[in-house]
Coordinates of C-alpha atoms in Angstrom, one line a residue:
M58 CA 270.6 -11.4 305.9
A59 CA 268.5 -10.1 308.7
Q60 CA 264.8 -9.3 308.1
H61 CA 263.0 -6.7 310.2
Q62 CA 259.4 -5.6 310.5
F63 CA 258.6 -2.0 310.0
Q64 CA 257.2 -0.1 313.0
T65 CA 253.4 0.0 312.6
E66 CA 253.2 3.7 311.9
V67 CA 255.9 3.5 309.3
S68 CA 254.1 0.7 307.5
K69 CA 250.9 2.8 307.4
L70 CA 252.9 5.8 306.3
L71 CA 254.5 3.9 303.5
H72 CA 251.1 2.6 302.3
L73 CA 249.8 6.1 302.2
I74 CA 252.8 7.5 300.3
I75 CA 252.9 4.7 297.8
H76 CA 249.2 5.4 297.0
S77 CA 250.1 8.8 295.7
L78 CA 248.7 11.2 298.3
Y79 CA 251.1 13.8 297.0
S80 CA 250.7 15.6 293.7
N81 CA 254.3 17.1 293.7
R82 CA 256.3 13.8 293.7
E83 CA 259.6 15.4 292.5
I84 CA 260.3 16.7 296.0
F85 CA 261.6 13.3 297.0
L86 CA 264.9 14.2 295.2
R87 CA 265.1 17.4 297.3
E88 CA 264.7 15.4 300.4
L89 CA 267.4 12.8 299.5
V90 CA 269.8 15.6 298.6
S91 CA 269.0 17.4 301.8
N92 CA 269.8 14.2 303.8
A93 CA 273.1 13.8 301.9
S94 CA 274.0 17.5 302.7
D95 CA 273.2 16.9 306.4
A96 CA 275.5 13.9 306.4
L97 CA 278.3 15.9 304.9
D98 CA 277.7 18.8 307.3
K99 CA 278.1 16.4 310.3
L100 CA 281.3 14.9 309.0
K101 CA 282.7 18.3 308.2
Y102 CA 282.2 19.4 311.8
L103 CA 283.6 16.1 313.3
N104 CA 286.5 16.3 310.9
V105 CA 287.6 19.5 312.7
A106 CA 286.3 19.0 316.2
D107 CA 286.7 15.3 317.0
E108 CA 290.0 13.5 317.2
A109 CA 288.4 10.2 316.2
Y110 CA 287.4 11.7 312.8
K111 CA 290.4 14.0 312.0
S112 CA 292.2 11.2 310.1
V113 CA 289.1 10.5 307.9
K114 CA 289.8 11.7 304.3
F115 CA 287.1 14.2 303.5
D116 CA 286.5 15.7 300.1
P117 CA 282.8 16.5 300.4
R118 CA 280.5 15.9 297.4
I119 CA 277.1 14.5 296.4
D120 CA 276.8 12.4 293.2
I121 CA 273.7 11.6 291.2
S122 CA 273.5 9.1 288.4
F123 CA 270.8 7.2 286.6
N124 CA 270.3 4.2 284.3
K125 CA 267.3 4.3 282.0
E126 CA 267.5 0.7 281.0
A127 CA 267.8 -0.6 284.5
K128 CA 265.3 2.1 285.7
T129 CA 267.5 3.2 288.6
L130 CA 268.3 6.5 290.1
T131 CA 271.3 6.8 292.5
I132 CA 272.2 9.5 295.0
S133 CA 275.5 9.1 296.8
D134 CA 277.5 11.1 299.4
N135 CA 280.7 10.7 301.3
G136 CA 279.4 12.1 304.6
I137 CA 279.1 10.6 308.1
G138 CA 277.4 7.4 306.9
M139 CA 275.5 4.8 309.0
N140 CA 276.2 1.5 310.6
E141 CA 273.7 -1.3 311.2
A142 CA 272.1 0.2 314.3
D143 CA 271.8 3.6 312.6
L144 CA 270.0 2.0 309.6
I145 CA 267.5 0.3 311.8
D146 CA 266.9 3.4 313.9
S147 CA 266.8 5.9 311.0
L148 CA 265.0 3.8 308.3
G149 CA 262.9 1.4 310.3
T150 CA 261.3 3.7 312.8
I151 CA 260.1 7.3 313.1
A152 CA 261.0 8.4 316.6
R153 CA 258.9 11.5 316.5
S154 CA 255.8 12.1 318.6
G155 CA 254.1 13.9 315.7
T156 CA 253.8 10.8 313.5
R157 CA 250.3 10.0 314.5
A158 CA 249.2 13.5 313.8
F159 CA 251.0 13.3 310.5
L160 CA 249.0 10.2 309.5
E161 CA 245.8 11.9 310.5
K162 CA 246.6 14.8 308.2
L163 CA 247.5 12.4 305.4
A164 CA 244.2 10.6 305.7
D165 CA 242.3 13.9 305.3
D166 CA 241.6 14.4 301.6
A167 CA 241.4 18.1 302.1
K168 CA 245.0 18.3 303.2
K169 CA 246.9 16.6 300.3
D170 CA 250.0 18.7 300.4
S171 CA 253.5 17.7 299.4
N172 CA 255.1 20.0 302.0
L173 CA 253.9 17.7 304.7
I174 CA 256.7 15.3 303.9
G175 CA 259.5 17.7 304.9
Q176 CA 257.5 19.1 307.8
F177 CA 257.2 15.8 309.4
G178 CA 260.8 14.7 309.1
V179 CA 260.0 11.6 306.9
G180 CA 261.8 12.8 303.8
F181 CA 263.5 9.5 303.1
Y182 CA 260.2 7.6 302.8
S183 CA 259.0 10.1 300.1
A184 CA 261.3 8.2 297.7
F185 CA 258.7 5.4 297.6
M186 CA 256.5 7.8 295.6
A187 CA 258.8 7.2 292.6
A188 CA 260.3 3.8 293.5
D189 CA 259.0 0.3 294.2
K190 CA 262.3 -0.8 295.8
I191 CA 265.0 1.1 297.6
E192 CA 268.5 0.0 298.5
V193 CA 270.8 1.9 300.9
I194 CA 274.5 1.0 301.1
S195 CA 276.2 2.9 303.9
R196 CA 279.5 2.8 305.8
K197 CA 280.0 5.0 308.9
A198 CA 283.1 7.2 309.1
A199 CA 286.0 5.7 311.1
E200 CA 284.4 2.2 310.8
D201 CA 285.4 -0.6 308.5
A202 CA 282.1 -2.4 308.0
A203 CA 279.5 -1.4 305.4
W204 CA 275.8 -2.4 305.4
K205 CA 273.0 -2.7 302.9
W206 CA 269.4 -1.8 303.8
S207 CA 266.7 -2.8 301.3
S208 CA 262.9 -2.7 301.2
D209 CA 259.9 -2.7 298.8
G210 CA 258.1 -0.3 301.2
R211 CA 255.5 -2.7 302.4
E212 CA 255.9 -4.7 305.6
N213 CA 259.6 -5.6 305.9
F214 CA 263.1 -4.3 305.3
E215 CA 266.3 -6.4 305.2
I216 CA 269.8 -5.6 306.4
E217 CA 272.9 -7.4 305.3
S218 CA 276.7 -6.8 305.2
A219 CA 278.0 -5.0 302.1
A220 CA 281.1 -3.5 300.6
R221 CA 281.9 0.2 300.2
D222 CA 285.3 1.8 299.5
N223 CA 284.9 4.8 301.8
Q224 CA 282.5 6.4 304.3
G225 CA 279.1 7.7 303.2
T226 CA 275.8 6.6 301.9
T227 CA 274.5 5.5 298.5
V228 CA 270.7 5.4 297.9
I229 CA 269.6 3.3 294.9
L230 CA 266.0 3.8 293.7
H231 CA 264.4 1.1 291.5
L232 CA 262.0 3.4 289.8
T233 CA 258.3 2.6 289.0
E234 CA 257.0 3.2 285.5
E235 CA 255.8 6.6 286.6
G236 CA 259.1 7.2 288.3
T237 CA 261.2 6.7 285.2
E238 CA 260.6 10.3 284.2
Y239 CA 263.3 11.2 286.8
A240 CA 265.9 9.1 285.0
N241 CA 266.6 12.1 282.9
R242 CA 269.4 14.6 282.8
W243 CA 267.3 17.7 282.2
T244 CA 264.7 16.7 284.8
I245 CA 267.3 16.1 287.5
E246 CA 269.1 19.4 286.7
D247 CA 265.9 21.3 286.8
I248 CA 264.9 19.9 290.2
I249 CA 268.3 20.4 291.7
K250 CA 268.5 24.0 290.5
R251 CA 265.0 24.8 291.9
Y252 CA 265.3 23.0 295.2
S253 CA 269.0 22.4 296.1
N254 CA 271.0 25.0 294.2
H255 CA 272.2 26.5 297.5
V256 CA 273.4 23.3 299.1
A257 CA 276.9 24.2 300.4
F258 CA 278.5 21.1 298.9
P259 CA 279.1 20.3 295.2
I260 CA 276.4 18.2 293.5
Y261 CA 277.6 16.3 290.5
L262 CA 275.4 14.6 287.8
T263 CA 276.9 11.7 285.8
Y264 CA 275.2 11.0 282.5
D265 CA 275.8 9.6 279.0
E266 CA 276.4 12.3 276.4
K267 CA 275.7 11.4 272.9
E268 CA 278.3 12.2 270.2
W269 CA 277.5 13.1 266.6
D270 CA 279.4 13.2 263.4
D271 CA 279.6 16.1 260.9
K272 CA 276.4 14.8 259.2
G273 CA 274.4 14.8 262.3
N274 CA 274.4 11.0 262.8
E275 CA 274.9 9.5 266.2
K276 CA 278.3 7.9 266.4
G277 CA 278.4 6.9 270.1
S278 CA 278.3 8.3 273.6
K279 CA 280.7 9.1 276.4
I280 CA 280.2 9.3 280.2
K281 CA 280.3 12.9 281.4
T282 CA 280.1 14.4 284.9
D283 CA 279.0 18.0 285.5
R284 CA 278.5 20.0 288.6
I285 CA 274.8 21.2 288.7
N286 CA 274.5 23.5 291.7
S287 CA 276.1 26.8 292.6
G288 CA 277.1 25.6 296.1
T289 CA 277.5 29.1 297.6
A290 CA 276.4 29.9 301.2
L291 CA 273.5 32.2 300.2
W292 CA 273.4 34.0 303.6
R293 CA 277.1 35.1 303.1
R294 CA 276.2 36.9 299.8
A295 CA 275.4 40.6 299.7
K296 CA 271.7 41.4 299.9
T297 CA 272.1 43.5 296.8
E298 CA 273.0 40.4 294.8
L299 CA 270.0 38.4 295.9
K300 CA 266.4 38.4 294.7
D301 CA 263.2 37.2 296.4
E302 CA 263.4 34.1 294.3
D303 CA 266.9 33.3 295.7
Y304 CA 265.7 33.6 299.3
N305 CA 262.6 31.6 298.6
E306 CA 264.4 28.7 296.9
F307 CA 266.9 28.6 299.7
Y308 CA 264.1 28.5 302.3
K309 CA 262.4 25.6 300.5
Q310 CA 265.7 23.6 300.8
L311 CA 266.4 24.7 304.4
G312 CA 262.9 24.4 305.7
H313 CA 261.7 21.4 303.7
D314 CA 258.7 23.4 302.6
S315 CA 257.2 23.7 299.1
D316 CA 255.6 27.0 299.9
P317 CA 257.7 30.3 300.0
P318 CA 258.2 31.8 303.4
L319 CA 255.8 34.5 304.8
H320 CA 258.8 36.8 305.6
Y321 CA 262.6 36.7 305.8
I322 CA 265.2 38.8 307.6
H323 CA 268.8 38.9 306.4
T324 CA 271.3 40.6 308.8
K325 CA 275.0 41.1 308.8
A326 CA 276.5 42.4 312.0
E327 CA 280.0 43.9 312.2
G328 CA 281.9 45.4 315.1
S329 CA 282.7 43.8 318.4
L330 CA 280.9 40.7 317.1
E331 CA 280.8 39.6 313.5
Y332 CA 278.0 37.3 312.5
T333 CA 275.4 36.8 309.8
T334 CA 271.8 35.7 310.3
L335 CA 269.1 34.7 307.8
F336 CA 265.7 34.0 309.4
Y337 CA 262.5 32.9 307.9
I338 CA 258.9 33.0 309.1
P339 CA 256.9 30.1 307.6
K340 CA 253.4 30.6 306.2
K341 CA 252.2 27.7 308.2
A342 CA 253.0 26.8 311.8
P343 CA 255.3 23.7 312.0
F344 CA 253.4 20.5 312.8
D345 CA 255.4 20.0 316.1
L346 CA 255.0 23.6 317.3
Y347 CA 253.2 22.5 320.5
N348 CA 255.2 19.3 321.0
V349 CA 257.7 19.2 323.9
D350 CA 260.2 17.5 321.6
Y351 CA 259.8 20.0 318.8
K352 CA 262.7 20.2 316.3
P353 CA 264.5 23.5 316.3
G354 CA 264.5 25.3 313.0
V355 CA 267.8 27.3 313.2
K356 CA 271.2 26.0 312.2
L357 CA 274.4 27.2 313.7
Y358 CA 277.5 27.6 311.5
V359 CA 281.0 28.9 312.4
K360 CA 282.8 30.4 309.5
R361 CA 280.4 28.5 307.2
V362 CA 281.2 25.2 309.0
F363 CA 278.1 23.5 310.2
I364 CA 278.0 23.0 314.0
T365 CA 274.4 22.0 314.9
D366 CA 270.8 22.1 313.9
D367 CA 269.5 20.5 317.1
D368 CA 270.2 23.0 319.8
K369 CA 267.2 24.6 321.4
E370 CA 269.5 27.3 322.9
L371 CA 269.8 29.1 319.6
M372 CA 266.3 30.6 319.9
P373 CA 263.9 31.2 322.8
V374 CA 261.3 28.5 323.0
W375 CA 258.5 31.0 322.1
L376 CA 260.3 31.7 318.8
R377 CA 260.6 28.0 317.9
F378 CA 258.7 28.6 314.7
V379 CA 261.6 30.6 313.2
R380 CA 263.7 28.9 310.6
G381 CA 267.1 30.0 309.4
V382 CA 270.8 30.2 309.9
I383 CA 273.3 31.8 312.3
D384 CA 276.9 32.0 311.1
S385 CA 279.4 33.4 313.6
E386 CA 283.0 34.5 312.9
D387 CA 283.9 34.6 316.6
L388 CA 282.9 31.1 318.0
P389 CA 285.6 28.4 318.0
L390 CA 285.2 25.6 315.5
N391 CA 285.4 23.0 318.1
V392 CA 282.6 24.5 320.2
S393 CA 280.6 21.8 321.9
R394 CA 276.9 21.8 322.8
E395 CA 277.7 22.1 326.5
I396 CA 279.9 25.2 325.8
L397 CA 277.2 26.7 323.6
Q398 CA 274.7 26.7 326.4
Q399 CA 277.1 28.9 328.5
N400 CA 278.7 30.9 325.7
K401 CA 278.5 34.7 326.0
I402 CA 279.1 35.3 322.3
L403 CA 276.2 33.1 321.3
L404 CA 274.0 34.6 324.1
N405 CA 274.7 38.1 322.7
I406 CA 273.9 36.9 319.1
K407 CA 270.7 35.3 320.4
N408 CA 269.6 38.5 322.3
A409 CA 270.3 40.7 319.3
S410 CA 268.5 38.3 317.0
V411 CA 265.4 38.3 319.2
K412 CA 265.3 42.1 319.2
K413 CA 265.7 42.1 315.4
L414 CA 262.9 39.7 314.9
L415 CA 260.6 41.7 317.2
S416 CA 261.4 44.8 315.3
E417 CA 260.5 43.1 312.0
F418 CA 257.2 41.8 313.5
K419 CA 256.4 45.3 314.7
Q420 CA 257.1 46.6 311.1
M421 CA 254.8 44.0 309.7
A422 CA 252.1 45.1 312.1
D423 CA 252.6 48.8 311.2
N424 CA 252.6 48.0 307.5
A425 CA 249.2 46.2 307.9
V426 CA 247.7 49.5 309.3
S427 CA 249.1 51.8 306.7
G428 CA 250.0 49.5 303.8
S429 CA 248.5 47.5 301.0
D430 CA 246.0 44.7 301.1
E431 CA 248.9 42.3 300.7
A432 CA 250.5 43.7 303.9
K433 CA 247.3 43.3 305.8
E434 CA 246.9 39.7 304.6
K435 CA 250.5 39.0 305.5
W436 CA 250.0 40.2 309.1
E437 CA 246.7 38.4 309.4
T438 CA 248.5 35.2 308.4
F439 CA 251.2 35.8 310.9
V440 CA 248.7 36.4 313.8
S441 CA 246.6 33.4 312.9
Q442 CA 249.6 31.1 312.9
F443 CA 251.9 32.5 315.6
N444 CA 249.8 34.6 318.0
R445 CA 249.9 31.9 320.7
P446 CA 253.7 31.5 320.7
L447 CA 253.9 35.3 321.1
K448 CA 251.7 35.0 324.2
E449 CA 254.1 32.4 325.6
G450 CA 256.8 35.0 325.1
L451 CA 254.8 37.3 327.5
Y452 CA 255.2 34.6 330.1
Q453 CA 258.7 33.5 329.4
D454 CA 260.6 36.5 328.2
F455 CA 260.4 39.3 330.8
A456 CA 263.2 41.3 329.1
N457 CA 261.2 41.7 325.9
R458 CA 257.7 41.7 327.4
D459 CA 257.0 45.3 326.5
A460 CA 257.8 44.7 322.9
I461 CA 255.8 41.5 322.8
Q462 CA 252.8 43.2 324.4
E463 CA 252.6 45.4 321.3
L464 CA 252.4 42.4 319.0
V465 CA 249.9 40.0 320.6
R466 CA 246.3 40.2 319.4
F467 CA 242.9 39.4 320.8
K468 CA 239.3 39.1 319.9
S469 CA 237.0 41.9 321.1
T470 CA 233.4 42.8 321.8
A471 CA 234.0 46.1 319.9
V472 CA 235.4 44.9 316.6
D473 CA 235.2 41.8 314.4
S474 CA 238.9 41.7 313.6
W475 CA 242.0 41.1 315.8
T476 CA 242.9 43.9 318.1
S477 CA 245.8 44.9 320.3
F478 CA 246.1 46.5 323.7
A479 CA 247.1 49.8 321.9
D480 CA 244.0 49.6 319.8
Y481 CA 241.8 49.0 322.8
V482 CA 243.3 51.9 324.7
S483 CA 242.7 54.2 321.7
R484 CA 239.0 53.4 321.8
M485 CA 238.6 53.7 325.6
K486 CA 236.2 56.3 327.1
S487 CA 237.9 59.3 328.7
D488 CA 236.8 58.2 332.2
Q489 CA 237.8 54.5 331.8
K490 CA 240.9 53.5 333.8
N491 CA 241.2 49.8 333.1
I492 CA 241.4 47.2 330.3
Y493 CA 238.7 44.6 330.7
Y494 CA 238.9 41.0 329.5
I495 CA 237.2 37.7 329.9
T496 CA 238.9 34.3 329.8
G497 CA 237.5 30.8 329.9
G498 CA 240.3 28.2 329.5
G499 CA 239.8 27.7 325.8
A500 CA 238.0 25.1 323.7
S501 CA 239.6 22.2 325.6
A502 CA 237.9 23.5 328.8
G503 CA 234.6 23.8 326.9
C504 CA 234.7 27.6 326.7
D505 CA 235.4 28.9 323.2
E506 CA 234.9 32.3 321.7
K507 CA 231.2 31.8 321.1
T508 CA 230.6 30.8 324.7
L509 CA 232.6 33.8 326.0
R510 CA 230.7 36.2 323.9
A511 CA 227.4 34.9 325.2
S512 CA 228.5 35.1 328.8
P513 CA 226.1 36.9 331.2
L514 CA 229.2 38.5 332.7
L515 CA 229.3 40.9 329.7
E516 CA 225.8 42.2 330.1
A517 CA 226.6 45.3 332.1
Y518 CA 229.7 46.1 330.0
R519 CA 227.6 46.0 326.9
A520 CA 225.0 48.2 328.5
K521 CA 227.6 50.8 329.3
E522 CA 229.4 50.3 325.9
I523 CA 232.6 49.3 327.6
E524 CA 234.8 47.1 325.4
V525 CA 235.9 43.7 326.7
L526 CA 238.7 41.6 325.2
I527 CA 237.7 38.0 324.4
M528 CA 240.6 35.7 325.4
D529 CA 239.5 32.2 324.2
D530 CA 243.0 30.6 324.1
E531 CA 244.0 28.0 326.7
I532 CA 247.1 29.9 327.4
D533 CA 245.4 33.2 328.2
D534 CA 244.2 32.1 331.6
L535 CA 247.8 31.4 332.5
V536 CA 249.6 34.3 330.8
I537 CA 247.3 37.4 331.1
P538 CA 247.0 37.4 334.9
T539 CA 250.8 37.6 335.2
L540 CA 250.9 40.9 333.2
H541 CA 248.8 42.9 335.7
S542 CA 249.0 46.0 333.5
Y543 CA 249.7 47.4 330.0
R544 CA 252.2 50.2 329.7
K545 CA 252.5 52.6 326.8
E546 CA 254.8 55.5 326.2
T547 CA 252.9 58.6 324.9
P548 CA 254.1 62.1 324.0
G549 CA 253.6 64.5 327.0
T550 CA 252.4 68.1 326.9
D551 CA 256.0 69.4 327.5
G552 CA 257.5 67.3 324.7
K553 CA 258.8 64.6 327.0
T554 CA 257.7 61.0 326.8
E555 CA 255.2 59.9 329.5
T556 CA 254.4 56.4 330.4
Q557 CA 250.7 55.5 330.9
T558 CA 249.6 52.4 332.7
W559 CA 246.3 50.6 332.5
E560 CA 245.4 47.7 334.8
L561 CA 244.1 44.5 333.3
K562 CA 240.8 43.5 334.9
A563 CA 239.2 40.1 334.4
V564 CA 235.4 40.5 334.3
N565 CA 235.0 36.9 335.6
R566 CA 236.7 37.9 338.8
A567 CA 235.0 39.0 342.0
G568 CA 235.5 42.8 342.5
A569 CA 235.6 43.6 338.7
D570 CA 232.1 45.0 338.9
E571 CA 233.3 47.8 341.2
E572 CA 234.8 49.3 338.1
L573 CA 231.5 49.6 336.4
G574 CA 230.6 52.7 338.3
E575 CA 227.4 51.2 339.7
K576 CA 226.5 52.6 343.1
K577 CA 225.6 50.2 345.8
D578 CA 221.9 50.3 346.4
K579 CA 221.6 49.6 350.2
D580 CA 217.9 49.2 350.0
A581 CA 218.1 46.7 347.2
E582 CA 220.7 44.7 349.1
K583 CA 218.6 44.8 352.2
E584 CA 215.5 43.6 350.3
A585 CA 217.4 40.8 348.5
K586 CA 219.2 39.6 351.7
P587 CA 216.5 37.0 352.7
V588 CA 216.6 35.5 349.2
I589 CA 220.4 35.5 349.1
E590 CA 220.4 33.7 352.5
K591 CA 217.9 31.1 351.2
I592 CA 220.1 30.3 348.2
K593 CA 223.3 30.3 350.2
K594 CA 221.8 27.8 352.7
A595 CA 220.5 25.6 350.0
L596 CA 223.8 25.4 348.1
G597 CA 225.9 25.0 351.2
D598 CA 229.6 24.3 350.5
Q599 CA 229.0 24.0 346.7
V600 CA 229.9 27.7 346.5
K601 CA 232.3 30.0 348.2
D602 CA 229.7 32.7 348.5
V603 CA 226.4 34.0 347.1
K604 CA 226.1 37.7 346.3
L605 CA 223.7 40.2 344.7
S606 CA 225.1 41.0 341.3
R607 CA 225.7 44.5 339.8
R608 CA 226.8 43.1 336.4
L609 CA 223.7 41.2 335.4
H610 CA 220.9 42.8 333.4
D611 CA 219.0 39.9 331.7
S612 CA 220.4 36.7 333.1
P613 CA 219.3 35.3 336.5
S614 CA 222.8 34.2 337.6
C615 CA 226.5 34.0 336.9
I616 CA 229.6 32.6 338.4
V617 CA 232.9 34.4 339.2
A618 CA 236.1 33.4 340.7
D619 CA 237.6 34.8 343.9
E620 CA 240.5 37.2 343.1
N621 CA 243.0 34.7 344.7
D622 CA 241.7 31.6 343.0
P623 CA 242.2 30.3 339.5
S624 CA 239.1 30.2 337.3
I625 CA 237.1 27.0 337.3
Q626 CA 238.0 26.4 333.7
M627 CA 241.7 26.8 334.5
A628 CA 241.4 24.4 337.4
Q629 CA 239.8 21.8 335.2
M630 CA 242.5 22.2 332.6
L631 CA 245.3 21.8 335.2
K632 CA 243.6 18.6 336.4
A633 CA 243.4 17.3 332.8
M634 CA 247.2 18.0 332.6
G635 CA 247.8 15.6 335.5
Q636 CA 247.7 17.8 338.5
A637 CA 245.4 15.5 340.4
S638 CA 246.2 17.2 343.7
M639 CA 244.5 20.4 342.5
P640 CA 241.8 21.2 345.0
D641 CA 238.2 21.8 343.8
I642 CA 237.7 25.5 343.2
K643 CA 234.4 26.8 344.5
P644 CA 232.8 29.6 342.5
I645 CA 231.1 32.7 343.8
L646 CA 227.5 32.7 342.6
E647 CA 226.0 36.1 341.7
V648 CA 222.3 36.5 341.3
N649 CA 220.2 39.1 339.6
G650 CA 217.9 40.6 342.3
D651 CA 215.5 41.9 339.6
H652 CA 215.0 38.6 337.8
P653 CA 211.6 36.8 338.2
I654 CA 213.3 33.5 339.1
V655 CA 215.1 35.2 342.0
T656 CA 212.3 37.4 343.1
A657 CA 209.9 34.4 343.1
L658 CA 211.9 32.9 345.9
K659 CA 211.1 35.8 348.3
D660 CA 207.7 34.4 349.3
I661 CA 208.5 30.7 349.0
D662 CA 209.2 28.6 352.1
D663 CA 209.2 25.2 350.4
E664 CA 212.7 24.0 351.1
E665 CA 212.7 21.5 348.2
R666 CA 211.7 24.1 345.7
I667 CA 214.2 26.6 347.1
A668 CA 216.9 23.9 346.8
D669 CA 215.9 23.0 343.2
T670 CA 215.9 26.6 342.2
A671 CA 219.2 27.4 343.8
A672 CA 220.8 24.3 342.2
V673 CA 219.5 25.2 338.8
L674 CA 220.7 28.8 339.1
L675 CA 224.2 27.5 339.9
D676 CA 224.2 24.7 337.2
Q677 CA 223.0 27.0 334.4
A678 CA 225.6 29.6 335.4
L679 CA 228.2 26.9 335.1
L680 CA 226.9 25.6 331.8
V681 CA 226.9 29.1 330.3
E682 CA 230.6 29.4 331.2
G683 CA 231.4 26.1 329.5
V684 CA 231.9 24.2 332.7
K685 CA 231.0 20.5 332.8
L686 CA 228.4 19.6 335.4
K687 CA 229.4 17.0 338.0
D688 CA 225.9 15.5 338.0
P689 CA 223.9 16.3 334.8
A690 CA 221.2 13.8 335.8
D691 CA 220.5 15.7 339.0
F692 CA 220.3 19.0 337.1
V693 CA 217.7 17.5 334.7
K694 CA 215.6 16.1 337.6
R695 CA 215.6 19.4 339.4
L696 CA 214.7 21.3 336.2
N697 CA 211.9 18.9 335.4
R698 CA 210.5 19.3 338.9
L699 CA 210.5 23.1 338.5
L700 CA 208.9 22.9 335.1
S701 CA 206.1 20.6 336.4
R702 CA 205.2 23.3 338.9

């Protein structure tokens, strides 16, 4: 018997689970049944596609039994099974980068939520909510040896050789006192019907049925086995046969989520291609949404035969939050992952599915405008959870960019709620030709929504009542400059459709002030030139240039980026991401020629005072934009010297 130590994070995870962080303990049975179903799916595919497994006898089923006296609950399948290495890898470690984030969520009392179990891919460990010891006996298909894994869920687990007549896995739970409620026929049936009724394989429950005589006295009992799930592929059934409850329950089993989905889309295509899709939009973004090694949420079937649930080619990366099923009638059953990546049939299904999803998202947005409070809340939830992946689509999916542009939402200086490009255009003044926005690299770059709204760069736009979009997401600095413009088709005067285009202008870029309509005051520039030269000389190569500003009303200074340079916040973010070779970006300093701090420099010849004032003007402009100062101590010294005067 070999004894193994749990991976540190697993040990901590088990400790948290055992101490009842979850109020809905019954979902452990859903997770174990789901694992069994996955094992059957994998063997079903290999039984058809792999010569090494074609000789394996396969009559798929899941069996559940219990023993009240012994306080045990057993879930067994005859799927792919596991060998010794699989048991160690699958049940001794969590090879997922999101584990630490999961533990942080668990430790937060405000986030006690049973659906976290399924979301973080640790379903097996949830069984320790009801058991103080678990044994797993498994034999891998096409192998002779069987193995037994056992643990009390504390520090160690043991693996030893075992016996099993055929391939598959048996999980034996030694129930705690609280867990004995699950050693009950009616409880098990209820849980299976609620969570796993749509599992494509038969689930059987074995139990003792009591027998009674004519007088109502118990005369004995007999062992009985009943099938307790419907086992039909829900996505293949007609939509007219299904209710919201059916879709919701299937989603909970498919997506390992205790909450119903935000939205679902059920489509059956017939013609040159025959396929069925059932897609779900979760209410909450998956925990690994922004992980490089995120787990895809869409399963591929061919004629109801499971092919894969781990192929990122089934959906574009920006739609990785979508959960669901694609079932094709045209793909070969022995299709491999390498073939999938090149397969034209799958590519056509994928493209059609993306367009269908975009159409549904657009309908959700339209319903929010003209529909009920529920429709508005639904759209608000969608935007709050998935606005950022949609922005990724603007950058990644050129073919669907126009459709995605209609869906992305932004904050604004004109309204308190989310707004779209179309909404912005509808509020524009008749003589306004461009869409204005401000970015700052996001909270990680020290520039959140509050900071952007307080930026001196907006002063002139506010004075002229010109709306500016507030783009406070890290991805905005990368995505929005690549758009260049927003296009919208509008009805023309002759009945034909016309396409109007508005350029996107960043207010924190040099040259954006030219769009404000301010005429250059040559006398003011001439008068301010000596002061500008003093500041430029004092700052030297700290800045790219110093200019008289036409966009400042109240503030003494601001910084802008050259049109050909990334913003300072963007440059900082790229460096933080490991691009050490990124050169320092020098800002352009703009000063307000009418501000007392600036005008005071006109008659000052003290070079130290000029240097201190120039440095403070630059540093405070950087601070207002959320940029971290290189030398805060120097800033404080200069400020103190100026204050002492």
